[in-house]
GROMACS .gro file of C-alpha atoms in nm:
model
  212
    1GLU     CA    1  -6.251   2.953  -2.087
    2ASN     CA    2  -6.434   3.156  -1.822
    3PHE     CA    3  -6.290   3.487  -1.946
    4ASP     CA    4  -6.230   3.674  -2.270
    5LEU     CA    5  -5.853   3.728  -2.254
    6LEU     CA    6  -5.796   3.840  -2.613
    7GLY     CA    7  -5.767   4.196  -2.484
    8TRP     CA    8  -5.481   4.120  -2.242
    9TYR     CA    9  -5.127   3.998  -2.211
   10MET     CA   10  -4.965   3.829  -1.912
   11THR     CA   11  -4.631   3.865  -1.734
   12THR     CA   12  -4.504   3.637  -1.456
   13PRO     CA   13  -4.184   3.604  -1.248
   14ALA     CA   14  -4.075   3.314  -1.470
   15ASP     CA   15  -3.769   3.339  -1.696
   16ASP     CA   16  -3.797   3.005  -1.875
   17ASN     CA   17  -3.608   3.130  -2.183
   18GLY     CA   18  -3.317   3.257  -1.974
   19ASP     CA   19  -3.303   3.609  -2.114
   20GLY     CA   20  -3.298   3.774  -1.771
   21ARG     CA   21  -3.646   3.928  -1.811
   22SER     CA   22  -3.985   3.811  -1.693
   23ASP     CA   23  -4.167   3.601  -1.951
   24SER     CA   24  -4.466   3.746  -2.136
   25VAL     CA   25  -4.760   3.571  -2.299
   26TYR     CA   26  -4.946   3.775  -2.559
   27GLU     CA   27  -5.313   3.795  -2.647
   28LYS     CA   28  -5.367   3.506  -2.888
   29GLU     CA   29  -5.184   3.245  -2.682
   30LEU     CA   30  -5.348   3.368  -2.365
   31SER     CA   31  -5.698   3.357  -2.514
   32GLU     CA   32  -5.636   3.005  -2.643
   33GLY     CA   33  -5.605   2.880  -2.286
   34TRP     CA   34  -5.245   2.931  -2.176
   35THR     CA   35  -5.189   2.871  -1.805
   36ASP     CA   36  -4.889   2.827  -1.576
   37PRO     CA   37  -4.950   2.614  -1.264
   38ARG     CA   38  -4.686   2.817  -1.080
   39TYR     CA   39  -4.832   3.163  -1.139
   40PHE     CA   40  -5.157   3.182  -1.338
   41TYR     CA   41  -5.443   2.934  -1.364
   42THR     CA   42  -5.816   2.883  -1.312
   43ASP     CA   43  -5.932   2.788  -0.965
   44PRO     CA   44  -6.107   2.448  -1.001
   45VAL     CA   45  -6.367   2.534  -0.736
   46THR     CA   46  -6.459   2.899  -0.798
   47GLY     CA   47  -6.367   2.930  -1.167
   48GLY     CA   48  -6.179   3.250  -1.088
   49MET     CA   49  -5.840   3.356  -1.222
   50VAL     CA   50  -5.557   3.288  -0.978
   51PHE     CA   51  -5.247   3.508  -0.981
   52ARG     CA   52  -4.950   3.397  -0.774
   53VAL     CA   53  -4.623   3.584  -0.733
   54THR     CA   54  -4.307   3.520  -0.532
   55PRO     CA   55  -4.064   3.783  -0.399
   56ALA     CA   56  -3.781   3.620  -0.594
   57GLY     CA   57  -3.792   3.586  -0.972
   58ALA     CA   58  -3.750   3.771  -1.298
   59LYS     CA   59  -3.865   4.131  -1.337
   60THR     CA   60  -4.015   4.324  -1.626
   61SER     CA   61  -3.733   4.580  -1.645
   62GLU     CA   62  -3.421   4.710  -1.473
   63ASN     CA   63  -3.623   5.002  -1.337
   64THR     CA   64  -3.860   4.798  -1.121
   65SER     CA   65  -3.785   4.658  -0.777
   66TYR     CA   66  -4.054   4.390  -0.766
   67THR     CA   67  -4.168   4.075  -0.939
   68ARG     CA   68  -4.525   4.048  -1.063
   69SER     CA   69  -4.794   3.829  -1.211
   70GLU     CA   70  -5.025   4.066  -1.391
   71LEU     CA   71  -5.246   4.129  -1.691
   72ARG     CA   72  -5.202   4.437  -1.905
   73GLY     CA   73  -5.485   4.564  -2.125
   74MET     CA   74  -5.425   4.530  -2.500
   75LEU     CA   75  -5.691   4.712  -2.699
   76ARG     CA   76  -5.548   4.584  -3.027
   77ARG     CA   77  -5.691   4.239  -2.936
   78GLY     CA   78  -5.428   4.027  -3.105
   79ASP     CA   79  -5.356   4.251  -3.405
   80ASP     CA   80  -4.978   4.247  -3.377
   81LYS     CA   81  -4.945   4.492  -3.665
   82ILE     CA   82  -5.025   4.752  -3.400
   83GLY     CA   83  -4.742   4.830  -3.159
   84THR     CA   84  -4.771   4.832  -2.782
   85ARG     CA   85  -4.621   5.174  -2.701
   86GLY     CA   86  -4.730   5.532  -2.747
   87ALA     CA   87  -5.061   5.683  -2.850
   88ASN     CA   88  -5.199   5.425  -3.092
   89LYS     CA   89  -5.490   5.184  -3.135
   90ASN     CA   90  -5.356   4.958  -2.862
   91ASN     CA   91  -5.359   5.222  -2.588
   92TRP     CA   92  -5.592   5.477  -2.432
   93VAL     CA   93  -5.501   5.827  -2.318
   94PHE     CA   94  -5.628   6.086  -2.071
   95SER     CA   95  -5.867   6.350  -2.199
   96SER     CA   96  -5.600   6.602  -2.096
   97ALA     CA   97  -5.365   6.460  -2.363
   98PRO     CA   98  -5.283   6.662  -2.677
   99LEU     CA   99  -5.538   6.647  -2.958
  100SER     CA  100  -5.297   6.448  -3.176
  101ALA     CA  101  -5.262   6.179  -2.908
  102LYS     CA  102  -5.639   6.159  -2.855
  103ALA     CA  103  -5.695   6.120  -3.228
  104ALA     CA  104  -5.441   5.836  -3.248
  105ALA     CA  105  -5.548   5.648  -2.936
  106ALA     CA  106  -5.795   5.362  -2.903
  107GLY     CA  107  -5.983   5.532  -2.621
  108ILE     CA  108  -6.001   5.837  -2.395
  109ASP     CA  109  -6.027   5.806  -2.016
  110GLY     CA  110  -6.194   5.496  -1.875
  111LYS     CA  111  -6.274   5.271  -1.580
  112MET     CA  112  -6.093   4.977  -1.427
  113ARG     CA  113  -6.308   4.735  -1.229
  114ALA     CA  114  -6.207   4.420  -1.044
  115THR     CA  115  -6.378   4.170  -0.817
  116LEU     CA  116  -6.123   3.966  -0.625
  117SER     CA  117  -5.999   3.819  -0.302
  118VAL     CA  118  -5.644   3.815  -0.168
  119ASN     CA  119  -5.572   3.465  -0.043
  120LYS     CA  120  -5.212   3.493   0.078
  121VAL     CA  121  -4.956   3.765   0.143
  122THR     CA  122  -4.586   3.736   0.209
  123ARG     CA  123  -4.454   3.716   0.564
  124GLN     CA  124  -4.097   3.762   0.445
  125GLY     CA  125  -3.885   4.042   0.307
  126LYS     CA  126  -3.815   4.390   0.435
  127ALA     CA  127  -4.056   4.544   0.686
  128TYR     CA  128  -4.233   4.755   0.424
  129GLN     CA  129  -4.288   4.449   0.201
  130VAL     CA  130  -4.448   4.219   0.458
  131GLY     CA  131  -4.817   4.161   0.391
  132ARG     CA  132  -4.823   4.393   0.090
  133VAL     CA  133  -4.944   4.329  -0.265
  134VAL     CA  134  -5.043   4.557  -0.553
  135ILE     CA  135  -5.394   4.470  -0.677
  136GLY     CA  136  -5.439   4.737  -0.944
  137GLN     CA  137  -5.224   4.980  -1.139
  138ILE     CA  138  -5.261   5.241  -1.412
  139HIS     CA  139  -4.961   5.377  -1.601
  140ALA     CA  140  -4.938   5.693  -1.808
  141LYS     CA  141  -4.660   5.802  -2.044
  142ASN     CA  142  -4.416   5.932  -1.784
  143ASP     CA  143  -4.593   5.873  -1.454
  144GLU     CA  144  -4.817   5.639  -1.260
  145PRO     CA  145  -5.158   5.787  -1.178
  146ILE     CA  146  -5.249   5.508  -0.937
  147ARG     CA  147  -5.103   5.200  -0.772
  148LEU     CA  148  -5.355   5.028  -0.545
  149TYR     CA  149  -5.233   4.819  -0.250
  150TYR     CA  150  -5.381   4.559  -0.018
  151ARG     CA  151  -5.183   4.497   0.300
  152LYS     CA  152  -5.248   4.255   0.586
  153LEU     CA  153  -4.990   4.243   0.862
  154PRO     CA  154  -4.924   3.904   1.028
  155GLN     CA  155  -5.065   4.008   1.365
  156ASN     CA  156  -5.386   4.153   1.219
  157LYS     CA  157  -5.710   3.980   1.121
  158TYR     CA  158  -5.797   4.232   0.852
  159GLY     CA  159  -5.607   4.409   0.577
  160SER     CA  160  -5.588   4.772   0.469
  161LEU     CA  161  -5.636   4.941   0.131
  162TYR     CA  162  -5.439   5.243   0.014
  163PHE     CA  163  -5.297   5.385  -0.307
  164ALA     CA  164  -5.002   5.581  -0.440
  165HIS     CA  165  -5.024   5.861  -0.695
  166ASP     CA  166  -4.700   5.931  -0.879
  167PRO     CA  167  -4.739   6.248  -1.089
  168GLU     CA  168  -4.525   6.347  -1.385
  169ILE     CA  169  -4.414   6.656  -1.193
  170GLY     CA  170  -4.378   6.660  -0.817
  171LYS     CA  171  -4.353   6.402  -0.541
  172GLU     CA  172  -4.539   6.077  -0.502
  173SER     CA  173  -4.837   6.102  -0.267
  174TRP     CA  174  -5.027   5.837  -0.068
  175VAL     CA  175  -5.396   5.809   0.013
  176THR     CA  176  -5.542   5.570   0.272
  177VAL     CA  177  -5.881   5.416   0.191
  178ILE     CA  178  -5.910   5.163   0.478
  179GLY     CA  179  -5.678   5.115   0.776
  180SER     CA  180  -5.313   5.216   0.752
  181ARG     CA  181  -5.012   5.151   0.529
  182ALA     CA  182  -4.771   5.161   0.825
  183ASP     CA  183  -4.532   4.874   0.892
  184ARG     CA  184  -4.675   4.850   1.244
  185ALA     CA  185  -5.047   4.923   1.244
  186ASP     CA  186  -5.347   4.828   1.453
  187ASN     CA  187  -5.601   4.587   1.315
  188PRO     CA  188  -5.843   4.787   1.095
  189ASP     CA  189  -6.192   4.702   1.221
  190ASP     CA  190  -6.341   4.793   0.881
  191GLY     CA  191  -6.066   4.610   0.691
  192ILE     CA  192  -6.073   4.319   0.447
  193ALA     CA  193  -5.978   3.967   0.555
  194LEU     CA  194  -5.784   3.719   0.347
  195ASP     CA  195  -6.022   3.523   0.119
  196GLU     CA  196  -6.290   3.793   0.151
  197ILE     CA  197  -6.433   3.890  -0.187
  198PHE     CA  198  -6.451   4.262  -0.263
  199THR     CA  199  -6.483   4.492  -0.564
  200TYR     CA  200  -6.313   4.817  -0.654
  201GLU     CA  201  -6.364   5.060  -0.941
  202ILE     CA  202  -6.124   5.331  -1.054
  203GLU     CA  203  -6.250   5.595  -1.294
  204VAL     CA  204  -5.992   5.798  -1.484
  205LYS     CA  205  -6.078   6.150  -1.589
  206GLY     CA  206  -5.841   6.403  -1.738
  207VAL     CA  207  -5.912   6.772  -1.761
  208ARG     CA  208  -6.071   6.840  -2.098
  209GLU     CA  209  -5.994   7.147  -2.303
  210GLY     CA  210  -6.227   7.427  -2.203
  211ASP     CA  211  -6.284   7.286  -1.851
  212ALA     CA  212  -6.206   7.509  -1.557
   0.00000   0.00000   0.00000
């Protein structure tokens, strides 16, 4: 009740229907107050949305290595006559997309903003997984423009921020914002502690026709 969730759907690591895929909750049910005490609920003290994920659990597809509890934007806002894939009135596109895709889409370019705190990170798993959680992600048709990470190693007081850029052509690249993404890294003095509230904003801009 603290948020307008009609423009989102939710996936969690649950597989309560036993189909081998992570369960999804679509816009109408989500906006009517759906919660899951294991993975997604309202914090009784702060009123914030709580996302919880475990390393084990169901995944969204065979092509992903990790479980997730996440919201995905749904610009159709509950109109299930509109599909969820491709350039249509549920999805936005880059301004570098073909004219036909821009005409069909619900929006062109955009911003993703979040105010959050990371309360816990895993101490288990492979070395590169320890302390690491994705806190923001933008997908394109055949690539992943950004995947934003928070990582706090067990021996450190503060966590780091960094992101991956996976282009349609070429190799994935990594950019450090705060600290280091290394499996063994010094404590970042300018880092972010667990439970510390912070805000990020990602603005997406494609190259428009006629631009240099």
